[in-house]
Amino acid sequence: QKEVEQDPGPLSVPEGAIVSLNCTYSNSAFQYFMWYRQYSRKGPELLMYTYSSGNKEDGRFTAQVDKSSKYISLFIRDSQPSDSATYLCAMSEQAGTALIFGKGTTLSVSS
Amino acid sequence: GAVVSQHPSWVICKSGTSVKIECRSLDFQATTMFWYRQFPKQSLMLMATSNEGSKATYEQGVEKDKFLINHASLTLSTLTVTSAHPEDSSFYICSALTSGRADEQFFGPGTRLTVL
């Protein structure tokens, strides 16, 4: 079993839809959880960062972490065509250590 | 702030040659840099961790004699792919940590390597 599981999609939604992206993981020692957005042939860009369990909101983006279920989510409200990209979840046990990434979910938002 | 650059952005080389990829932190000092590799439709996989002035730590399965990493200064790390083969063709991405924000990695734009 891989440490981090993420459905690669692709996921296609109309503009304005609410998007839900998810990852599950097996390592209970993970404490730091991130969501990155990656456009084709570009490096990942940090979207959301969460420490331990809980919710975090930033504009149209909400990140949720449920450590008891080993499950994290990213919600995108009022999705826009510019949100079309690959979304990667990533996590680590300690700050300052390498990240373990999910495979990424490809999202397409149509206008 | 917190910009990481990579050079070159893409490179094509012949099998058997060596290629050097540079990773620079432009506006901060990077205490640690990570090198990842990403194959098409796959996730980023950590190759090695480098700390300034120290030998890099390689992940299991990554040949340290093939992928030479040098972190000579707090703003520059280099990855040299020696005797490259077509199976080394991939997207190589570096990330950097700053001591001020140890919980956030800043990623470079990546280098696409194609070995013919």
CSV table of N, CA and C in Angstrom, one decimal, chain B residues 4-77:
chain,number,residue,atom,x,y,z
B,4,VAL,N,12.5,30.4,-6.2
B,4,VAL,CA,13.5,29.4,-6.5
B,4,VAL,C,13.5,29.2,-8.0
B,5,SER,N,14.7,29.3,-8.6
B,5,SER,CA,14.9,29.2,-10.0
B,5,SER,C,15.6,27.9,-10.4
B,6,GLN,N,15.4,27.4,-11.5
B,6,GLN,CA,16.2,26.2,-12.0
B,6,GLN,C,16.7,26.5,-13.4
B,7,HIS,N,17.9,26.0,-13.7
B,7,HIS,CA,18.4,26.2,-15.0
B,7,HIS,C,19.2,25.0,-15.4
B,8,PRO,N,19.0,24.5,-16.7
B,8,PRO,CA,18.1,25.0,-17.7
B,8,PRO,C,16.6,24.6,-17.4
B,9,SER,N,15.7,25.1,-18.1
B,9,SER,CA,14.3,24.7,-18.0
B,9,SER,C,14.0,23.4,-18.8
B,10,TRP,N,14.8,23.2,-19.8
B,10,TRP,CA,14.7,21.9,-20.5
B,10,TRP,C,16.1,21.7,-21.2
B,11,VAL,N,16.4,20.4,-21.3
B,11,VAL,CA,17.6,20.0,-22.0
B,11,VAL,C,17.5,18.7,-22.7
B,12,ILE,N,18.1,18.6,-23.8
B,12,ILE,CA,18.1,17.4,-24.6
B,12,ILE,C,19.6,17.0,-24.7
B,13,CYS,N,19.9,15.7,-24.4
B,13,CYS,CA,21.3,15.3,-24.5
B,13,CYS,C,21.3,13.9,-25.1
B,14,LYS,N,22.5,13.5,-25.5
B,14,LYS,CA,22.8,12.2,-26.0
B,14,LYS,C,23.0,11.2,-24.9
B,15,SER,N,22.7,10.0,-25.1
B,15,SER,CA,22.9,8.9,-24.2
B,15,SER,C,24.4,8.8,-23.9
B,16,GLY,N,24.8,8.7,-22.6
B,16,GLY,CA,26.2,8.6,-22.2
B,16,GLY,C,26.8,9.9,-21.8
B,17,THR,N,26.2,11.0,-22.1
B,17,THR,CA,26.7,12.3,-21.7
B,17,THR,C,26.2,12.7,-20.3
B,18,SER,N,26.8,13.8,-19.7
B,18,SER,CA,26.4,14.2,-18.4
B,18,SER,C,25.7,15.6,-18.5
B,19,VAL,N,24.7,15.8,-17.6
B,19,VAL,CA,23.9,17.0,-17.6
B,19,VAL,C,23.9,17.6,-16.2
B,20,LYS,N,24.1,18.9,-16.1
B,20,LYS,CA,24.1,19.6,-14.8
B,20,LYS,C,22.9,20.5,-14.7
B,21,ILE,N,22.1,20.3,-13.7
B,21,ILE,CA,21.0,21.2,-13.4
B,21,ILE,C,21.2,22.0,-12.2
B,22,GLU,N,20.9,23.3,-12.3
B,22,GLU,CA,21.2,24.2,-11.2
B,22,GLU,C,19.8,24.6,-10.5
B,23,CYS,N,19.9,24.7,-9.2
B,23,CYS,CA,18.7,25.2,-8.4
B,23,CYS,C,19.2,26.3,-7.5
B,24,ARG,N,18.6,27.5,-7.7
B,24,ARG,CA,19.0,28.6,-6.9
B,24,ARG,C,17.8,29.2,-6.1
B,25,SER,N,18.1,29.6,-4.9
B,25,SER,CA,17.1,30.4,-4.1
B,25,SER,C,17.5,31.8,-4.4
B,26,LEU,N,16.6,32.6,-4.9
B,26,LEU,CA,17.0,34.0,-5.4
B,26,LEU,C,16.9,35.0,-4.3
B,27,ASP,N,16.1,34.9,-3.4
B,27,ASP,CA,15.9,36.0,-2.4
B,27,ASP,C,15.9,35.5,-0.9
B,28,PHE,N,16.5,34.3,-0.7
B,28,PHE,CA,16.6,33.8,0.6
B,28,PHE,C,17.7,32.7,0.7
B,29,GLN,N,18.1,32.4,1.9
B,29,GLN,CA,19.2,31.4,2.0
B,29,GLN,C,18.5,30.1,2.3
B,30,ALA,N,18.8,29.1,1.6
B,30,ALA,CA,18.2,27.8,1.7
B,30,ALA,C,19.1,26.9,2.5
B,31,THR,N,18.7,26.5,3.7
B,31,THR,CA,19.4,25.6,4.5
B,31,THR,C,19.4,24.2,4.0
B,32,THR,N,18.3,23.9,3.4
B,32,THR,CA,18.1,22.5,2.9
B,32,THR,C,17.5,22.6,1.5
B,33,MET,N,17.9,21.8,0.6
B,33,MET,CA,17.3,21.7,-0.7
B,33,MET,C,17.0,20.2,-1.0
B,34,PHE,N,15.9,20.0,-1.6
B,34,PHE,CA,15.4,18.7,-2.0
B,34,PHE,C,15.4,18.5,-3.5
B,35,TRP,N,15.7,17.4,-4.0
B,35,TRP,CA,15.6,17.1,-5.4
B,35,TRP,C,14.5,16.0,-5.6
B,36,TYR,N,13.6,16.3,-6.5
B,36,TYR,CA,12.5,15.3,-6.8
B,36,TYR,C,12.6,15.0,-8.3
B,37,ARG,N,12.0,13.9,-8.6
B,37,ARG,CA,11.9,13.5,-10.0
B,37,ARG,C,10.4,13.1,-10.2
B,38,GLN,N,9.9,13.5,-11.4
B,38,GLN,CA,8.5,13.3,-11.7
B,38,GLN,C,8.4,12.7,-13.1
B,39,PHE,N,7.9,11.5,-13.2
B,39,PHE,CA,7.7,10.9,-14.5
B,39,PHE,C,6.3,11.2,-14.9
B,40,PRO,N,6.0,11.1,-16.2
B,40,PRO,CA,4.6,11.5,-16.7
B,40,PRO,C,3.5,10.8,-16.0
B,41,LYS,N,2.6,11.6,-15.6
B,41,LYS,CA,1.4,11.1,-14.9
B,41,LYS,C,1.7,10.4,-13.5
B,42,GLN,N,2.9,10.7,-13.0
B,42,GLN,CA,3.3,10.2,-11.7
B,42,GLN,C,3.5,11.3,-10.7
B,43,SER,N,3.6,10.9,-9.5
B,43,SER,CA,3.8,11.9,-8.4
B,43,SER,C,5.3,12.3,-8.4
B,44,LEU,N,5.6,13.3,-7.6
B,44,LEU,CA,6.9,13.7,-7.4
B,44,LEU,C,7.5,12.7,-6.4
B,45,MET,N,8.7,12.2,-6.7
B,45,MET,CA,9.4,11.3,-5.9
B,45,MET,C,10.7,11.9,-5.4
B,46,LEU,N,10.9,11.8,-4.1
B,46,LEU,CA,12.1,12.4,-3.6
B,46,LEU,C,13.3,11.6,-4.0
B,47,MET,N,14.4,12.3,-4.5
B,47,MET,CA,15.6,11.6,-4.9
B,47,MET,C,16.6,11.8,-3.8
B,48,ALA,N,16.8,13.0,-3.3
B,48,ALA,CA,17.9,13.2,-2.3
B,48,ALA,C,17.6,14.5,-1.6
B,49,THR,N,18.2,14.6,-0.4
B,49,THR,CA,18.2,15.8,0.4
B,49,THR,C,19.6,16.3,0.6
B,50,SER,N,19.7,17.6,0.4
B,50,SER,CA,21.1,18.2,0.5
B,50,SER,C,21.1,19.4,1.5
B,51,ASN,N,22.0,19.4,2.3
B,51,ASN,CA,22.2,20.5,3.2
B,51,ASN,C,23.6,21.2,2.9
B,52,GLU,N,23.6,22.5,3.0
B,52,GLU,CA,24.7,23.2,2.6
B,52,GLU,C,26.0,22.8,3.3
B,53,GLY,N,27.0,22.5,2.5
B,53,GLY,CA,28.3,22.0,3.1
B,53,GLY,C,28.3,20.6,3.5
B,54,SER,N,27.3,19.8,3.3
B,54,SER,CA,27.3,18.4,3.7
B,54,SER,C,27.0,17.5,2.5
B,55,LYS,N,27.3,16.3,2.7
B,55,LYS,CA,27.0,15.3,1.6
B,55,LYS,C,25.5,15.1,1.5
B,56,ALA,N,25.0,14.9,0.3
B,56,ALA,CA,23.6,14.7,0.2
B,56,ALA,C,23.2,13.3,0.7
B,57,THR,N,22.0,13.2,1.1
B,57,THR,CA,21.4,12.0,1.6
B,57,THR,C,20.4,11.5,0.5
B,58,TYR,N,20.7,10.3,0.0
B,58,TYR,CA,19.9,9.8,-1.1
B,58,TYR,C,18.8,8.8,-0.7
B,59,GLU,N,17.7,8.8,-1.4
B,59,GLU,CA,16.7,7.8,-1.1
B,59,GLU,C,17.1,6.5,-1.6
B,60,GLN,N,16.4,5.5,-1.1
B,60,GLN,CA,16.7,4.1,-1.5
B,60,GLN,C,16.4,3.9,-3.0
B,61,GLY,N,17.3,3.3,-3.7
B,61,GLY,CA,17.1,3.1,-5.1
B,61,GLY,C,17.7,4.2,-6.0
B,62,VAL,N,18.1,5.3,-5.4
B,62,VAL,CA,18.7,6.3,-6.2
B,62,VAL,C,20.2,6.2,-6.1
B,63,GLU,N,20.9,6.1,-7.3
B,63,GLU,CA,22.3,5.9,-7.3
B,63,GLU,C,23.1,7.2,-7.1
B,64,LYS,N,23.8,7.2,-6.0
B,64,LYS,CA,24.5,8.5,-5.7
B,64,LYS,C,25.6,8.7,-6.6
B,65,ASP,N,26.2,7.7,-7.3
B,65,ASP,CA,27.3,7.9,-8.2
B,65,ASP,C,26.8,8.4,-9.6
B,66,LYS,N,25.5,8.2,-9.8
B,66,LYS,CA,24.9,8.6,-11.0
B,66,LYS,C,24.3,10.0,-10.9
B,67,PHE,N,23.7,10.3,-9.8
B,67,PHE,CA,23.1,11.6,-9.6
B,67,PHE,C,23.9,12.3,-8.5
B,68,LEU,N,24.8,13.1,-9.0
B,68,LEU,CA,25.7,13.8,-8.1
B,68,LEU,C,25.1,15.2,-7.7
B,69,ILE,N,25.1,15.3,-6.4
B,69,ILE,CA,24.4,16.6,-5.8
B,69,ILE,C,25.5,17.3,-5.1
B,70,ASN,N,25.6,18.6,-5.4
B,70,ASN,CA,26.5,19.5,-4.7
B,70,ASN,C,25.7,20.7,-4.2
B,71,HIS,N,25.9,21.0,-2.9
B,71,HIS,CA,25.2,22.1,-2.3
B,71,HIS,C,26.3,23.0,-1.7
B,72,ALA,N,26.9,23.7,-2.6
B,72,ALA,CA,28.2,24.4,-2.2
B,72,ALA,C,27.9,25.7,-1.4
B,73,SER,N,26.7,26.3,-1.6
B,73,SER,CA,26.4,27.6,-0.9
B,73,SER,C,24.9,27.5,-0.5
B,74,LEU,N,24.6,28.6,0.3
B,74,LEU,CA,23.2,28.6,0.8
B,74,LEU,C,22.2,29.0,-0.3
B,75,THR,N,22.6,29.3,-1.4
B,75,THR,CA,21.7,29.7,-2.5
B,75,THR,C,21.8,28.8,-3.7
B,76,LEU,N,22.7,27.8,-3.7
B,76,LEU,CA,22.8,27.0,-4.9
B,76,LEU,C,23.1,25.6,-4.6
B,77,SER,N,22.3,24.7,-5.3
B,77,SER,CA,22.5,23.3,-5.3
B,77,SER,C,22.5,22.8,-6.8
